[in-house]
Amino acid sequence: MTVVLGAVIAMTHSNPVPRARLSLATGQVGFLFVALTLLFGPLNVLRQRANPLSTDLRRDVGIWGGVLAVVHTVLGLGVHMKGKMAEYFLEPAGARGLMPLRIDAFGLANDLGLIACVILVMLVAISSDYALRNLGRNRWKR
């Protein structure tokens, strides 16, 4: 499913750079999977079914979405600045004043994306039966 959705998305974008199309595809499919993961709970409530603490399907879809988001982040950090990764978050060397952080829309989007990526990595790290057993139900859920 990931390959098919990713291929369709990559082929429908007009960007001539393959890495950029792949970054867009992994980001959009990853977002879709994370969104689906978040829908499982409300769908259970609407269907008047018990909402279990964790299910294999919800966990697997969430892990796959998180992995795709990390791949999107890694690929995306190589698309615009041609190897100058600091410029995604900091003003270019000649333009740095008192505030070296980028506060334009591009910089803020990258900051939020990096924060989201870190959160997803943490969620993927605890998305296992091992983590659930060792943390206990309440601590794991929190």
mmCIF file with all atom_site columns, C-alpha atoms in Angstrom:
data_model
loop_
_atom_site.group_PDB
_atom_site.id
_atom_site.type_symbol
_atom_site.label_atom_id
_atom_site.label_alt_id
_atom_site.label_comp_id
_atom_site.label_asym_id
_atom_site.label_entity_id
_atom_site.label_seq_id
_atom_site.pdbx_PDB_ins_code
_atom_site.Cartn_x
_atom_site.Cartn_y
_atom_site.Cartn_z
_atom_site.occupancy
_atom_site.B_iso_or_equiv
_atom_site.pdbx_formal_charge
_atom_site.auth_seq_id
_atom_site.auth_comp_id
_atom_site.auth_asym_id
_atom_site.auth_atom_id
_atom_site.pdbx_PDB_model_num
ATOM 1   C CA . MET A 1 1   ? 0.000   0.000  0.000   1.00 0.00 ? 1   MET A CA 1
ATOM 2   C CA . THR A 1 2   ? 2.848   2.368  0.844   1.00 0.00 ? 2   THR A CA 1
ATOM 3   C CA . VAL A 1 3   ? 4.616   1.792  -2.447  1.00 0.00 ? 3   VAL A CA 1
ATOM 4   C CA . VAL A 1 4   ? 1.444   2.190  -4.512  1.00 0.00 ? 4   VAL A CA 1
ATOM 5   C CA . LEU A 1 5   ? 0.302   5.364  -2.721  1.00 0.00 ? 5   LEU A CA 1
ATOM 6   C CA . GLY A 1 6   ? 3.824   6.768  -2.760  1.00 0.00 ? 6   GLY A CA 1
ATOM 7   C CA . ALA A 1 7   ? 4.252   6.053  -6.477  1.00 0.00 ? 7   ALA A CA 1
ATOM 8   C CA . VAL A 1 8   ? 0.936   7.709  -7.337  1.00 0.00 ? 8   VAL A CA 1
ATOM 9   C CA . ILE A 1 9   ? 1.796   10.785 -5.283  1.00 0.00 ? 9   ILE A CA 1
ATOM 10  C CA . ALA A 1 10  ? 5.350   10.990 -6.651  1.00 0.00 ? 10  ALA A CA 1
ATOM 11  C CA . MET A 1 11  ? 4.129   10.695 -10.247 1.00 0.00 ? 11  MET A CA 1
ATOM 12  C CA . THR A 1 12  ? 1.471   13.379 -9.830  1.00 0.00 ? 12  THR A CA 1
ATOM 13  C CA . HIS A 1 13  ? 3.919   16.044 -8.597  1.00 0.00 ? 13  HIS A CA 1
ATOM 14  C CA . SER A 1 14  ? 5.594   18.098 -11.285 1.00 0.00 ? 14  SER A CA 1
ATOM 15  C CA . ASN A 1 15  ? 8.858   18.703 -9.424  1.00 0.00 ? 15  ASN A CA 1
ATOM 16  C CA . PRO A 1 16  ? 11.705  17.513 -11.678 1.00 0.00 ? 16  PRO A CA 1
ATOM 17  C CA . VAL A 1 17  ? 13.927  16.511 -8.720  1.00 0.00 ? 17  VAL A CA 1
ATOM 18  C CA . PRO A 1 18  ? 13.332  12.835 -7.836  1.00 0.00 ? 18  PRO A CA 1
ATOM 19  C CA . ARG A 1 19  ? 14.436  13.339 -4.215  1.00 0.00 ? 19  ARG A CA 1
ATOM 20  C CA . ALA A 1 20  ? 11.868  16.127 -3.801  1.00 0.00 ? 20  ALA A CA 1
ATOM 21  C CA . ARG A 1 21  ? 9.071   13.949 -5.228  1.00 0.00 ? 21  ARG A CA 1
ATOM 22  C CA . LEU A 1 22  ? 10.091  11.081 -2.944  1.00 0.00 ? 22  LEU A CA 1
ATOM 23  C CA . SER A 1 23  ? 10.160  13.442 0.039   1.00 0.00 ? 23  SER A CA 1
ATOM 24  C CA . LEU A 1 24  ? 6.657   14.667 -0.788  1.00 0.00 ? 24  LEU A CA 1
ATOM 25  C CA . ALA A 1 25  ? 5.373   11.127 -1.268  1.00 0.00 ? 25  ALA A CA 1
ATOM 26  C CA . THR A 1 26  ? 6.791   9.786  2.012   1.00 0.00 ? 26  THR A CA 1
ATOM 27  C CA . GLY A 1 27  ? 5.521   12.857 3.881   1.00 0.00 ? 27  GLY A CA 1
ATOM 28  C CA . GLN A 1 28  ? 1.999   12.591 2.516   1.00 0.00 ? 28  GLN A CA 1
ATOM 29  C CA . VAL A 1 29  ? 1.678   8.826  2.956   1.00 0.00 ? 29  VAL A CA 1
ATOM 30  C CA . GLY A 1 30  ? 3.198   9.069  6.448   1.00 0.00 ? 30  GLY A CA 1
ATOM 31  C CA . PHE A 1 31  ? 0.724   11.822 7.337   1.00 0.00 ? 31  PHE A CA 1
ATOM 32  C CA . LEU A 1 32  ? -2.140  9.679  6.032   1.00 0.00 ? 32  LEU A CA 1
ATOM 33  C CA . PHE A 1 33  ? -1.048  6.714  8.157   1.00 0.00 ? 33  PHE A CA 1
ATOM 34  C CA . VAL A 1 34  ? -0.632  8.824  11.307  1.00 0.00 ? 34  VAL A CA 1
ATOM 35  C CA . ALA A 1 35  ? -4.069  10.369 10.679  1.00 0.00 ? 35  ALA A CA 1
ATOM 36  C CA . LEU A 1 36  ? -5.581  6.886  10.252  1.00 0.00 ? 36  LEU A CA 1
ATOM 37  C CA . THR A 1 37  ? -3.981  5.841  13.527  1.00 0.00 ? 37  THR A CA 1
ATOM 38  C CA . LEU A 1 38  ? -5.649  8.754  15.286  1.00 0.00 ? 38  LEU A CA 1
ATOM 39  C CA . LEU A 1 39  ? -9.029  7.865  13.758  1.00 0.00 ? 39  LEU A CA 1
ATOM 40  C CA . PHE A 1 40  ? -9.201  4.332  15.185  1.00 0.00 ? 40  PHE A CA 1
ATOM 41  C CA . GLY A 1 41  ? -10.292 5.522  18.648  1.00 0.00 ? 41  GLY A CA 1
ATOM 42  C CA . PRO A 1 42  ? -13.108 7.865  17.532  1.00 0.00 ? 42  PRO A CA 1
ATOM 43  C CA . LEU A 1 43  ? -14.353 5.263  15.031  1.00 0.00 ? 43  LEU A CA 1
ATOM 44  C CA . ASN A 1 44  ? -14.615 2.705  17.831  1.00 0.00 ? 44  ASN A CA 1
ATOM 45  C CA . VAL A 1 45  ? -16.606 5.191  19.910  1.00 0.00 ? 45  VAL A CA 1
ATOM 46  C CA . LEU A 1 46  ? -18.952 5.981  16.996  1.00 0.00 ? 46  LEU A CA 1
ATOM 47  C CA . ARG A 1 47  ? -19.481 2.272  16.420  1.00 0.00 ? 47  ARG A CA 1
ATOM 48  C CA . GLN A 1 48  ? -20.137 1.849  20.167  1.00 0.00 ? 48  GLN A CA 1
ATOM 49  C CA . ARG A 1 49  ? -17.308 -0.635 20.546  1.00 0.00 ? 49  ARG A CA 1
ATOM 50  C CA . ALA A 1 50  ? -14.827 -0.931 23.349  1.00 0.00 ? 50  ALA A CA 1
ATOM 51  C CA . ASN A 1 51  ? -11.736 1.192  22.806  1.00 0.00 ? 51  ASN A CA 1
ATOM 52  C CA . PRO A 1 52  ? -8.794  -1.057 23.728  1.00 0.00 ? 52  PRO A CA 1
ATOM 53  C CA . LEU A 1 53  ? -5.563  0.365  25.096  1.00 0.00 ? 53  LEU A CA 1
ATOM 54  C CA . SER A 1 54  ? -3.642  -0.792 22.044  1.00 0.00 ? 54  SER A CA 1
ATOM 55  C CA . THR A 1 55  ? -4.303  -2.922 18.980  1.00 0.00 ? 55  THR A CA 1
ATOM 56  C CA . ASP A 1 56  ? -1.822  -4.474 16.607  1.00 0.00 ? 56  ASP A CA 1
ATOM 57  C CA . LEU A 1 57  ? -3.358  -2.773 13.551  1.00 0.00 ? 57  LEU A CA 1
ATOM 58  C CA . ARG A 1 58  ? -3.390  0.702  15.102  1.00 0.00 ? 58  ARG A CA 1
ATOM 59  C CA . ARG A 1 59  ? 0.145   0.252  16.407  1.00 0.00 ? 59  ARG A CA 1
ATOM 60  C CA . ASP A 1 60  ? 1.497   -1.097 13.104  1.00 0.00 ? 60  ASP A CA 1
ATOM 61  C CA . VAL A 1 61  ? -0.114  1.667  11.039  1.00 0.00 ? 61  VAL A CA 1
ATOM 62  C CA . GLY A 1 62  ? 1.225   4.251  13.502  1.00 0.00 ? 62  GLY A CA 1
ATOM 63  C CA . ILE A 1 63  ? 4.747   2.818  13.450  1.00 0.00 ? 63  ILE A CA 1
ATOM 64  C CA . TRP A 1 64  ? 4.755   2.742  9.662   1.00 0.00 ? 64  TRP A CA 1
ATOM 65  C CA . GLY A 1 65  ? 3.500   6.342  9.555   1.00 0.00 ? 65  GLY A CA 1
ATOM 66  C CA . GLY A 1 66  ? 6.226   7.386  11.986  1.00 0.00 ? 66  GLY A CA 1
ATOM 67  C CA . VAL A 1 67  ? 8.921   5.635  9.965   1.00 0.00 ? 67  VAL A CA 1
ATOM 68  C CA . LEU A 1 68  ? 7.709   7.336  6.780   1.00 0.00 ? 68  LEU A CA 1
ATOM 69  C CA . ALA A 1 69  ? 7.723   10.705 8.567   1.00 0.00 ? 69  ALA A CA 1
ATOM 70  C CA . VAL A 1 70  ? 11.361  10.192 9.575   1.00 0.00 ? 70  VAL A CA 1
ATOM 71  C CA . VAL A 1 71  ? 12.253  9.183  5.994   1.00 0.00 ? 71  VAL A CA 1
ATOM 72  C CA . HIS A 1 72  ? 10.443  12.313 4.768   1.00 0.00 ? 72  HIS A CA 1
ATOM 73  C CA . THR A 1 73  ? 12.440  14.450 7.203   1.00 0.00 ? 73  THR A CA 1
ATOM 74  C CA . VAL A 1 74  ? 15.776  12.955 6.151   1.00 0.00 ? 74  VAL A CA 1
ATOM 75  C CA . LEU A 1 75  ? 14.970  13.290 2.452   1.00 0.00 ? 75  LEU A CA 1
ATOM 76  C CA . GLY A 1 76  ? 13.474  16.751 2.875   1.00 0.00 ? 76  GLY A CA 1
ATOM 77  C CA . LEU A 1 77  ? 16.576  18.093 4.605   1.00 0.00 ? 77  LEU A CA 1
ATOM 78  C CA . GLY A 1 78  ? 18.498  17.460 1.399   1.00 0.00 ? 78  GLY A CA 1
ATOM 79  C CA . VAL A 1 79  ? 16.106  19.072 -1.085  1.00 0.00 ? 79  VAL A CA 1
ATOM 80  C CA . HIS A 1 80  ? 16.407  22.865 -0.861  1.00 0.00 ? 80  HIS A CA 1
ATOM 81  C CA . MET A 1 81  ? 19.732  23.970 0.590   1.00 0.00 ? 81  MET A CA 1
ATOM 82  C CA . LYS A 1 82  ? 22.097  21.682 -1.311  1.00 0.00 ? 82  LYS A CA 1
ATOM 83  C CA . GLY A 1 83  ? 23.904  20.264 1.715   1.00 0.00 ? 83  GLY A CA 1
ATOM 84  C CA . LYS A 1 84  ? 23.735  23.358 3.938   1.00 0.00 ? 84  LYS A CA 1
ATOM 85  C CA . MET A 1 85  ? 21.468  21.845 6.595   1.00 0.00 ? 85  MET A CA 1
ATOM 86  C CA . ALA A 1 86  ? 22.001  24.659 9.091   1.00 0.00 ? 86  ALA A CA 1
ATOM 87  C CA . GLU A 1 87  ? 20.210  27.045 6.722   1.00 0.00 ? 87  GLU A CA 1
ATOM 88  C CA . TYR A 1 88  ? 16.958  25.167 7.248   1.00 0.00 ? 88  TYR A CA 1
ATOM 89  C CA . PHE A 1 89  ? 16.963  26.475 10.820  1.00 0.00 ? 89  PHE A CA 1
ATOM 90  C CA . LEU A 1 90  ? 19.423  29.420 10.837  1.00 0.00 ? 90  LEU A CA 1
ATOM 91  C CA . GLU A 1 91  ? 19.747  32.497 8.645   1.00 0.00 ? 91  GLU A CA 1
ATOM 92  C CA . PRO A 1 92  ? 22.452  32.204 5.939   1.00 0.00 ? 92  PRO A CA 1
ATOM 93  C CA . ALA A 1 93  ? 25.951  33.029 7.215   1.00 0.00 ? 93  ALA A CA 1
ATOM 94  C CA . GLY A 1 94  ? 26.081  36.529 5.683   1.00 0.00 ? 94  GLY A CA 1
ATOM 95  C CA . ALA A 1 95  ? 22.589  37.498 6.824   1.00 0.00 ? 95  ALA A CA 1
ATOM 96  C CA . ARG A 1 96  ? 22.881  36.556 10.517  1.00 0.00 ? 96  ARG A CA 1
ATOM 97  C CA . GLY A 1 97  ? 22.208  39.450 12.818  1.00 0.00 ? 97  GLY A CA 1
ATOM 98  C CA . LEU A 1 98  ? 21.249  39.453 16.472  1.00 0.00 ? 98  LEU A CA 1
ATOM 99  C CA . MET A 1 99  ? 18.715  36.677 15.872  1.00 0.00 ? 99  MET A CA 1
ATOM 100 C CA . PRO A 1 100 ? 20.347  33.873 13.885  1.00 0.00 ? 100 PRO A CA 1
ATOM 101 C CA . LEU A 1 101 ? 17.233  31.661 13.909  1.00 0.00 ? 101 LEU A CA 1
ATOM 102 C CA . ARG A 1 102 ? 15.065  31.673 10.808  1.00 0.00 ? 102 ARG A CA 1
ATOM 103 C CA . ILE A 1 103 ? 11.707  33.105 11.759  1.00 0.00 ? 103 ILE A CA 1
ATOM 104 C CA . ASP A 1 104 ? 10.239  33.206 8.266   1.00 0.00 ? 104 ASP A CA 1
ATOM 105 C CA . ALA A 1 105 ? 7.592   30.708 7.161   1.00 0.00 ? 105 ALA A CA 1
ATOM 106 C CA . PHE A 1 106 ? 10.240  28.326 5.767   1.00 0.00 ? 106 PHE A CA 1
ATOM 107 C CA . GLY A 1 107 ? 12.247  28.316 9.000   1.00 0.00 ? 107 GLY A CA 1
ATOM 108 C CA . LEU A 1 108 ? 9.215   27.940 11.250  1.00 0.00 ? 108 LEU A CA 1
ATOM 109 C CA . ALA A 1 109 ? 7.871   25.088 9.109   1.00 0.00 ? 109 ALA A CA 1
ATOM 110 C CA . ASN A 1 110 ? 11.196  23.293 9.443   1.00 0.00 ? 110 ASN A CA 1
ATOM 111 C CA . ASP A 1 111 ? 11.282  23.887 13.211  1.00 0.00 ? 111 ASP A CA 1
ATOM 112 C CA . LEU A 1 112 ? 7.769   22.486 13.631  1.00 0.00 ? 112 LEU A CA 1
ATOM 113 C CA . GLY A 1 113 ? 8.596   19.564 11.342  1.00 0.00 ? 113 GLY A CA 1
ATOM 114 C CA . LEU A 1 114 ? 11.671  18.703 13.371  1.00 0.00 ? 114 LEU A CA 1
ATOM 115 C CA . ILE A 1 115 ? 9.695   18.875 16.623  1.00 0.00 ? 115 ILE A CA 1
ATOM 116 C CA . ALA A 1 116 ? 6.993   16.637 15.103  1.00 0.00 ? 116 ALA A CA 1
ATOM 117 C CA . CYS A 1 117 ? 9.662   14.191 13.922  1.00 0.00 ? 117 CYS A CA 1
ATOM 118 C CA . VAL A 1 118 ? 11.178  13.965 17.423  1.00 0.00 ? 118 VAL A CA 1
ATOM 119 C CA . ILE A 1 119 ? 7.722   13.359 18.934  1.00 0.00 ? 119 ILE A CA 1
ATOM 120 C CA . LEU A 1 120 ? 6.982   10.641 16.357  1.00 0.00 ? 120 LEU A CA 1
ATOM 121 C CA . VAL A 1 121 ? 10.332  8.951  17.032  1.00 0.00 ? 121 VAL A CA 1
ATOM 122 C CA . MET A 1 122 ? 9.492   8.879  20.756  1.00 0.00 ? 122 MET A CA 1
ATOM 123 C CA . LEU A 1 123 ? 6.019   7.453  20.027  1.00 0.00 ? 123 LEU A CA 1
ATOM 124 C CA . VAL A 1 124 ? 7.447   4.775  17.730  1.00 0.00 ? 124 VAL A CA 1
ATOM 125 C CA . ALA A 1 125 ? 10.029  3.915  20.396  1.00 0.00 ? 125 ALA A CA 1
ATOM 126 C CA . ILE A 1 126 ? 7.294   3.118  22.956  1.00 0.00 ? 126 ILE A CA 1
ATOM 127 C CA . SER A 1 127 ? 4.930   1.423  20.487  1.00 0.00 ? 127 SER A CA 1
ATOM 128 C CA . SER A 1 128 ? 5.666   -2.137 21.457  1.00 0.00 ? 128 SER A CA 1
ATOM 129 C CA . ASP A 1 129 ? 4.320   -4.803 23.762  1.00 0.00 ? 129 ASP A CA 1
ATOM 130 C CA . TYR A 1 130 ? 7.678   -4.647 25.586  1.00 0.00 ? 130 TYR A CA 1
ATOM 131 C CA . ALA A 1 131 ? 7.248   -0.926 26.349  1.00 0.00 ? 131 ALA A CA 1
ATOM 132 C CA . LEU A 1 132 ? 3.628   -1.429 27.405  1.00 0.00 ? 132 LEU A CA 1
ATOM 133 C CA . ARG A 1 133 ? 4.606   -4.240 29.801  1.00 0.00 ? 133 ARG A CA 1
ATOM 134 C CA . ASN A 1 134 ? 7.558   -2.372 31.308  1.00 0.00 ? 134 ASN A CA 1
ATOM 135 C CA . LEU A 1 135 ? 5.933   1.047  31.629  1.00 0.00 ? 135 LEU A CA 1
ATOM 136 C CA . GLY A 1 136 ? 2.576   -0.218 32.842  1.00 0.00 ? 136 GLY A CA 1
ATOM 137 C CA . ARG A 1 137 ? -0.782  0.790  31.422  1.00 0.00 ? 137 ARG A CA 1
ATOM 138 C CA . ASN A 1 138 ? -1.119  4.253  33.001  1.00 0.00 ? 138 ASN A CA 1
ATOM 139 C CA . ARG A 1 139 ? 2.483   5.413  32.488  1.00 0.00 ? 139 ARG A CA 1
ATOM 140 C CA . TRP A 1 140 ? 2.480   4.102  28.903  1.00 0.00 ? 140 TRP A CA 1
ATOM 141 C CA . LYS A 1 141 ? -0.759  5.921  28.074  1.00 0.00 ? 141 LYS A CA 1
ATOM 142 C CA . ARG A 1 142 ? 0.486   9.164  29.641  1.00 0.00 ? 142 ARG A CA 1
#
